[in-house]
C-alpha atoms as one frame of an Amber mdcrd trajectory, in Angstrom:
protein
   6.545 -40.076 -17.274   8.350 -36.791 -17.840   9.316 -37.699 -21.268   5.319
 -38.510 -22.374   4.586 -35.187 -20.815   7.090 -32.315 -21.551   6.053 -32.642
 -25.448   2.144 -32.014 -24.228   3.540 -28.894 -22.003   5.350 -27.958 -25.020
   2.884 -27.482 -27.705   0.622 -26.061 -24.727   3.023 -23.197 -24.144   3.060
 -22.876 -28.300  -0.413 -22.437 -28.333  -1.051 -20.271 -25.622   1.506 -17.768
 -26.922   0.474 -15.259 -28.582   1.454 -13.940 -32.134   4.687 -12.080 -31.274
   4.076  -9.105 -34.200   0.456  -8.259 -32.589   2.073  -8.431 -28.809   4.796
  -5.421 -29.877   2.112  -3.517 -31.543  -0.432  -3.695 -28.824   2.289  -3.114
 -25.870   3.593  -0.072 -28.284   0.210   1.167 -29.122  -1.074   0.950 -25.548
   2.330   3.083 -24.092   2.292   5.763 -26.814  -1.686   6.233 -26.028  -0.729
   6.498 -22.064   2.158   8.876 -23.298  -0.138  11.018 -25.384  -3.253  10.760
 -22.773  -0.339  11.601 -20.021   0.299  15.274 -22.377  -3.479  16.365 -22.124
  -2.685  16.440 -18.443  -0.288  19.240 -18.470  -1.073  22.333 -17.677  -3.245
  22.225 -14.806  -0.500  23.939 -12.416  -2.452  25.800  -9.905  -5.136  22.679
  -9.693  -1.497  20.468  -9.032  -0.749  22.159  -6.374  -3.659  22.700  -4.765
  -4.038  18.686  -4.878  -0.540  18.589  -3.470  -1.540  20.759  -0.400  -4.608
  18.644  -0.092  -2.939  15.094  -0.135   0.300  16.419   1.922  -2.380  17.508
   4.693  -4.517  14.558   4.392  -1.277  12.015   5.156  -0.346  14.256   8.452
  -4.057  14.460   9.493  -4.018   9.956   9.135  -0.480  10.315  10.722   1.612
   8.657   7.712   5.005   8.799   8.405   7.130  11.698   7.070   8.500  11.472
   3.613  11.441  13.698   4.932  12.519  10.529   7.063  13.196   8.207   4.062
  14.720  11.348   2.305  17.393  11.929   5.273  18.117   8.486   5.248  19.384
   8.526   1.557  21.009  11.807   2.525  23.250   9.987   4.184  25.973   9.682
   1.197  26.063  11.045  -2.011  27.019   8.049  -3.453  23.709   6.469  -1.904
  21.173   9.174  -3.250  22.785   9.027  -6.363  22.121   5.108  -6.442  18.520
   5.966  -5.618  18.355   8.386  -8.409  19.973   6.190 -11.226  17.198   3.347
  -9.740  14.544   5.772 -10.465  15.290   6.949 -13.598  16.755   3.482 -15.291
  15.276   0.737 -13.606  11.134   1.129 -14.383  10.470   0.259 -17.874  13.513
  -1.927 -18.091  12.398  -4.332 -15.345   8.873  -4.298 -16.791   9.808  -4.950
 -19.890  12.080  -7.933 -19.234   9.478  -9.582 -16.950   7.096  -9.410 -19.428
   9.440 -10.707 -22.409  10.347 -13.345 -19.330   6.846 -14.411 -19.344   6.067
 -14.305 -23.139   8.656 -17.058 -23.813   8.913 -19.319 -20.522   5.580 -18.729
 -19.115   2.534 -17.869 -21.876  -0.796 -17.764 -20.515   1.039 -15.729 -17.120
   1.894 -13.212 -19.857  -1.377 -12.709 -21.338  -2.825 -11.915 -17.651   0.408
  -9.835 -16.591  -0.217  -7.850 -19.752  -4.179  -7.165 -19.372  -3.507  -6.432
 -15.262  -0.622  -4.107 -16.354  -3.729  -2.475 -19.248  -5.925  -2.109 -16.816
  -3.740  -0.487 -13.788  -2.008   1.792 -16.254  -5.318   2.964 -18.101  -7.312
   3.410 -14.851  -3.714   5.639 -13.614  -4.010   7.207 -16.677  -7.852   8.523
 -15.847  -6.755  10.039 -12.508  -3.706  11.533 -13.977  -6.344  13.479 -16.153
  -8.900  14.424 -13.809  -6.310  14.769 -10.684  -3.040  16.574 -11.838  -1.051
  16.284  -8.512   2.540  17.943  -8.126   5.149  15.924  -6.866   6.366  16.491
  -3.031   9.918  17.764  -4.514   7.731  20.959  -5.767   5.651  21.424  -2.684
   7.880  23.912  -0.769   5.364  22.544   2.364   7.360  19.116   1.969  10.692
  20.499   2.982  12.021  17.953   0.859  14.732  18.442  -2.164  14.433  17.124
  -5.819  17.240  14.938  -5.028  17.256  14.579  -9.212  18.339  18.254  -9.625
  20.704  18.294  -6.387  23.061  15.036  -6.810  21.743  13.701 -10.463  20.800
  11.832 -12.307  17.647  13.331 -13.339  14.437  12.561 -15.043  13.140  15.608
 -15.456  13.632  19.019 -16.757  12.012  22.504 -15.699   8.253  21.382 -16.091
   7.712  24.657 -17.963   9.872  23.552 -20.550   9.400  19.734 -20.570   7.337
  18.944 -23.360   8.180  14.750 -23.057   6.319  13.909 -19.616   4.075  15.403
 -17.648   4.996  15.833 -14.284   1.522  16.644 -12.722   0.722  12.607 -12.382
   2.423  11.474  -9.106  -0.982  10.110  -8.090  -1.007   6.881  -8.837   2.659
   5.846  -8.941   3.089   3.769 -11.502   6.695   3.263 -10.720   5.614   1.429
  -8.133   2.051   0.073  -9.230   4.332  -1.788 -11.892   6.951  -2.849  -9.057
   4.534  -4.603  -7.296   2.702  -6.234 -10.258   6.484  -7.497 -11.971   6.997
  -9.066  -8.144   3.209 -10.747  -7.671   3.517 -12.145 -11.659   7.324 -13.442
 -11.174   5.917 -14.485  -7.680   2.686 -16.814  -9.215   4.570 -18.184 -12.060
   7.464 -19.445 -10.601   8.171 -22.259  -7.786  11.808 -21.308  -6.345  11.366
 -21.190  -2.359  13.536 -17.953  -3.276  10.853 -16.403  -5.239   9.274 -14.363
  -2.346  12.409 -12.352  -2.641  11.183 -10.277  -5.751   9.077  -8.465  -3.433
  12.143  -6.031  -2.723  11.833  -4.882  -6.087   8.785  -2.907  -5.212   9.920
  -2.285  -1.571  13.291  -1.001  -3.200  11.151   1.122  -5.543   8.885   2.298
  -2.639  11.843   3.662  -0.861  13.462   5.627  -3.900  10.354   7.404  -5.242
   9.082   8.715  -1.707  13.051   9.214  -0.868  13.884  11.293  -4.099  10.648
  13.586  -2.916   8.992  12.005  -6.829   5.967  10.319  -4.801   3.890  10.699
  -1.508   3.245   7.920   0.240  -0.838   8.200  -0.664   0.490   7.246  -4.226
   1.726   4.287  -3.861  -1.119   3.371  -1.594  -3.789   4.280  -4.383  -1.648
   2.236  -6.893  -1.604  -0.739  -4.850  -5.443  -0.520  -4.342  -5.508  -0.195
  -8.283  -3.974  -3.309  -8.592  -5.705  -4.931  -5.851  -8.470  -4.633  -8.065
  -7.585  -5.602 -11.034  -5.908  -8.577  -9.796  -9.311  -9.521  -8.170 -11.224
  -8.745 -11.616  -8.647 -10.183 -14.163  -7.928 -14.001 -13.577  -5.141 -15.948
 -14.783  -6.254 -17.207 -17.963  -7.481 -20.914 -17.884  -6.380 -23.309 -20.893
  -8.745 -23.616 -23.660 -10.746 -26.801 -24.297  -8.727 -27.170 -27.573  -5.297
 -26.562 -25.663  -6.894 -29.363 -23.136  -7.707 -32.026 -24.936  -4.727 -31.401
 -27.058  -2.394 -31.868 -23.546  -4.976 -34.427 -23.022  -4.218 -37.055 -25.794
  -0.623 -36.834 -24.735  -1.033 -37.261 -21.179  -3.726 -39.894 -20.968  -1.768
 -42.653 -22.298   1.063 -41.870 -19.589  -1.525 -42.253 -17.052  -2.572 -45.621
 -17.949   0.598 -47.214 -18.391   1.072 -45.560 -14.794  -2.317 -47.290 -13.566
  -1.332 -50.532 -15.082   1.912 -51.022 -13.623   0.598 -50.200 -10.333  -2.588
 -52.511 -10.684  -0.008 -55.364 -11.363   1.998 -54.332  -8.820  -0.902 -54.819
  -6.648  -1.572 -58.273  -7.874
């Protein structure tokens, strides 16, 4: 039975992969437009702040708990903050990147939804970076929290007067951990393992270092997670194609009645 159906699965996956050349230009065309749309951003310094003031009151009015505590737990060691730090600044794009290169060659169709849900989260961040600059809690002298970046390294960012290669006005939505969660759910979905539940401390690791290194409030990752909420509920995993179908079809029907023969005589 296996061998009359892997071949079927096999030219399945084939032709539910898509071309590999238009893949690396639409994934790099779609993160240099985010980079660029990130740039128009800058600027808005005073409106940052005030945003900051504004979401820093609004979590103590709804009685979120203090970022500080996370922070002072990472405080703890330097050797542990500066763990935190090298997770924040190395692990984001790599992990994306690898689940969705994952995907692409074990698990096709999951890529093609992973990639549209990761389009959609990242372009509807990218409208609220634009229309709601927001300063990260590590500049908010309210916070009482430290850029952990600048105190123990390493670190992401320069002075954001003079950092021309990010914008550091879009805390709100994280996409750190927006991304997190999505690389967990997609890993989650297309795999069986009983073990598989355990990606989810990806984005709970994530969680932890971008409200601990003072780079997020909690409110972001809450918005992000709403984000892809969303999309998730709008963007289905892609079904196979009629084509694709009948194609697995041919191969598979056969199989099954061989299968339904033997039993029948086994019934007799």
């Amino acid at each position: 039975m296996n061998g009359r159906t892997e071949p079927a699965q096999a030219e399945t996956d084939a032709t539910a992969r898509p071309p590999l050349v238009r893949e690396l230009l639409l994934v790099v065309g779609l993160f240099l437009v985010y980079k660029f749309g990130r740039q128009l951003a800058t600027g808005h310094t005073a409106e940052a702040f005030r945003n900051a003031d504004r979401v820093w009151d609004l979590e103590r009015a709804v009685q979120l708990p203090g970022e500080g505590s996370v922070q002072n737990l990472l405080l703890h060691g330097d050797t542990l903050i500066r763990i935190a730090n090298t997770y924040y600044a190395t692990v984001h794009f790599p992990a994306t990147a690898a689940f969705l290169i994952w995907l692409y060659l074990r698990r096709p169709t999951h890529y093609v939804w992973a990639r549209r849900v990761l389009a959609a989260v990242t372009a509807a961040a990218l409208v609220v970076h634009l229309t709601f600059p927001l300063a990260p809690p590590r500049m908010l002298a309210a916070t009482g929290l430290i850029d952990t970046g600048q105190a123990y390294g390493p670190s992401v960012y320069g002075p954001p007067e003079t950092d021309h290669l990010s914008n550091q006005f879009a805390a709100m939505p994280s996409l750190h951990f927006g991304w997190a969660l999505m690389v967990a759910i997609g890993l989650i979905v297309a795999t069986r393992s009983r073990w598989r539940w355990l990606w989810l401390l990806h984005p709970l690791l994530t969680l932890l270092v971008i409200v601990g290194t003072a780079n997020h409030y909690w409110l972001d990752a809450i918005v992000a997670t709403a984000m892809l909420g969303v999309a998730l509920a709008v963007i289905n995993l892609p079904q196979r194609t009629a084509t694709t179908a009948g194609r697995g079809a041919d191969k598979l029907v056969p199989a099954a009645r061989d299968e339904e023969a033997v039993l029948v005589g086994a019934g007799r």
